[in-house]
C-alpha positions as semicolon CSV with decimal commas, in nm:
position;residue;x (nm);y (nm);z (nm)
1;M;19,527;15,549;15,259
2;L;19,454;15,172;15,248
3;D;19,413;14,979;14,942
4;R;19,162;14,741;15,115
5;L;18,963;14,730;15,438
6;N;19,116;14,591;15,724
7;H;18,841;14,336;15,842
8;R;18,825;14,260;16,188
9;G;18,509;14,056;16,213
10;T;18,258;14,114;16,500
11;L;18,466;14,188;16,790
12;T;18,322;14,262;17,140
13;I;18,293;14,639;17,209
14;E;18,190;14,785;17,557
15;T;18,053;15,101;17,656
16;E;17,940;15,253;17,967
17;R;17,601;15,053;17,965
18;L;17,637;14,789;17,698
19;I;17,849;14,522;17,564
20;L;17,818;14,461;17,195
21;R;17,916;14,093;17,107
22;R;17,862;13,838;16,899
23;Y;17,515;13,619;16,930
24;K;17,498;13,289;17,088
25;S;17,249;13,012;17,064
26;D;17,126;13,075;17,424
27;D;17,018;13,439;17,283
28;A;16,706;13,320;17,125
29;F;16,480;13,361;17,428
30;D;16,606;13,734;17,479
31;M;16,578;13,800;17,103
32;F;16,242;13,658;17,049
33;H;16,070;13,803;17,353
34;N;16,243;14,146;17,374
35;W;16,222;14,242;16,997
36;A;16,181;13,968;16,735
37;S;15,826;13,870;16,795
38;D;15,698;14,239;16,859
39;S;15,493;14,358;16,568
40;E;15,553;14,732;16,695
41;V;15,914;14,673;16,698
42;T;15,924;14,550;16,341
43;R;15,649;14,775;16,222
44;F;15,914;14,995;16,020
45;L;16,180;14,725;15,951
46;S;16,217;14,515;15,636
47;W;16,132;14,175;15,811
48;A;15,819;14,065;15,980
49;P;15,806;13,976;16,327
50;H;15,889;13,595;16,414
51;D;15,564;13,379;16,483
52;H;15,769;13,126;16,701
53;I;16,103;13,123;16,874
54;E;16,218;12,854;16,609
55;I;16,250;13,101;16,361
56;T;16,472;13,310;16,590
57;K;16,700;13,018;16,664
58;E;16,721;12,954;16,305
59;I;16,828;13,326;16,221
60;I;17,097;13,287;16,538
61;E;17,233;12,974;16,374
62;I;17,285;13,147;16,052
63;W;17,444;13,455;16,200
64;M;17,682;13,238;16,418
65;N;17,788;13,059;16,093
66;Q;17,866;13,397;15,952
67;Y;18,100;13,481;16,222
68;Q;18,367;13,263;16,042
69;Y;18,406;13,559;15,777
70;D;18,601;13,845;15,914
71;H;18,385;14,085;15,698
72;V;18,083;14,027;15,911
73;Y;17,998;14,286;16,161
74;N;17,688;14,169;16,364
75;W;17,639;14,272;16,723
76;G;17,399;14,185;16,979
77;I;17,346;14,463;17,221
78;Q;17,346;14,328;17,570
79;L;17,300;14,550;17,896
80;K;17,607;14,537;18,090
81;H;17,465;14,509;18,421
82;E;17,182;14,294;18,360
83;G;17,313;14,055;18,111
84;T;16,988;14,083;17,894
85;L;17,016;14,100;17,496
86;I;16,790;14,381;17,417
87;G;16,858;14,431;17,061
88;G;17,099;14,428;16,774
89;I;17,317;14,666;16,545
90;S;17,507;14,528;16,233
91;V;17,652;14,630;15,895
92;V;17,367;14,525;15,670
93;A;17,542;14,622;15,319
94;L;17,906;14,642;15,294
95;N;18,105;14,796;14,939
96;E;18,464;14,691;14,968
97;T;18,528;14,893;14,639
98;H;18,402;15,236;14,804
99;F;18,510;15,160;15,152
100;S;18,140;15,194;15,272
101;C;17,880;15,038;15,481
102;E;17,523;15,044;15,583
103;I;17,414;15,019;15,935
104;G;17,088;14,864;16,066
105;Y;16,956;14,828;16,398
106;C;16,682;14,719;16,632
107;I;16,596;14,721;16,995
108;G;16,319;14,600;17,198
109;K;16,018;14,850;17,272
110;E;16,085;14,838;17,653
111;Y;16,426;15,014;17,610
112;W;16,327;15,290;17,370
113;G;16,406;15,632;17,420
114;N;16,703;15,573;17,682
115;G;16,974;15,637;17,421
116;I;17,085;15,309;17,396
117;T;17,073;15,263;17,036
118;T;17,251;15,583;16,988
119;E;17,524;15,481;17,238
120;A;17,558;15,141;17,051
121;F;17,584;15,328;16,710
122;S;17,833;15,577;16,859
123;A;18,056;15,281;16,958
124;I;18,084;15,104;16,617
125;I;18,160;15,416;16,430
126;P;18,500;15,460;16,560
127;F;18,568;15,080;16,527
128;L;18,456;15,116;16,156
129;F;18,644;15,425;16,072
130;D;18,966;15,353;16,255
131;K;19,010;14,968;16,284
132;V;18,854;14,840;15,964
133;G;18,926;15,165;15,766
134;M;18,573;15,245;15,637
135;N;18,547;15,609;15,458
136;R;18,179;15,623;15,477
137;I;17,913;15,487;15,700
138;S;17,537;15,510;15,612
139;A;17,209;15,423;15,757
140;N;16,851;15,482;15,666
141;H;16,508;15,461;15,789
142;D;16,136;15,458;15,678
143;T;16,050;15,831;15,664
144;Q;15,751;15,737;15,930
145;N;15,992;15,614;16,168
146;I;16,115;15,960;16,299
147;A;16,289;15,814;16,618
148;S;16,537;15,621;16,426
149;G;16,646;15,938;16,240
150;R;16,682;16,120;16,567
151;V;16,956;15,812;16,640
152;M;17,132;15,889;16,317
153;Q;17,147;16,273;16,367
154;K;17,294;16,209;16,757
155;T;17,547;15,984;16,613
156;G;17,685;16,246;16,389
157;L;17,521;16,128;16,050
158;Q;17,392;16,399;15,837
159;Y;17,054;16,398;15,614
160;E;17,139;16,332;15,252
161;G;16,815;16,277;15,110
162;T;16,490;16,101;15,064
163;A;16,464;15,808;14,834
164;R;16,102;15,774;14,703
165;Q;15,920;15,430;14,732
166;A;16,268;15,283;14,761
167;R;16,179;14,961;14,980
168;K;15,867;14,757;15,013
169;R;15,711;14,591;15,298
170;G;15,437;14,349;15,236
171;S;15,259;14,497;14,942
172;Q;15,332;14,848;15,008
173;F;15,632;15,080;14,895
174;Y;15,757;15,348;15,132
175;D;16,000;15,632;15,138
176;I;16,340;15,569;15,307
177;A;16,531;15,893;15,455
178;I;16,937;15,857;15,410
179;Y;17,196;15,963;15,626
180;A;17,573;15,913;15,624
181;I;17,886;16,030;15,788
182;T;18,246;16,004;15,622
183;K;18,576;15,981;15,814
184;D;18,653;16,347;15,697
185;Q;18,330;16,488;15,839
186;R;18,382;16,276;16,187
187;R;18,737;16,416;16,201
188;N;18,630;16,766;16,164
189;R;18,329;16,750;16,413
């Protein structure tokens, strides 16, 4: 067993339909128009839709600067054959002591229901377990966002419970459903 995580940083991962890769400056247009400015896409997220592309550009710049650290895992989801950036998936919380992380993701509405988020999430699980050395990967969603829960289930995460009023969006508190998978659970699937 490792005594510490073997950080690799945000390496490119390819699947049948996708390229998971680092964000670049010229991704701002796709990010803004495909998901970041869409209030329906961000309805269940912890951040508000971007009012103008300058916000998107600033966020991408911050993310690009974070890539200098090998413990940052933040992928843009690109359609392999079109080259279009359609969403993102990242480690949003990392616990070095307990070898665990939490995943967050977002994808443009036009691409919902095609298994793309499941494909992206399924691709980073072996990377995080086998290359980085994670022992536990978790994710959570607003309990009203049932589709996000289905993604978690399809990737092998198991429902662990509901945390009541655990998050706040605007002036409203909301419940989150918590899912996780351990290295042992994955091995025994």
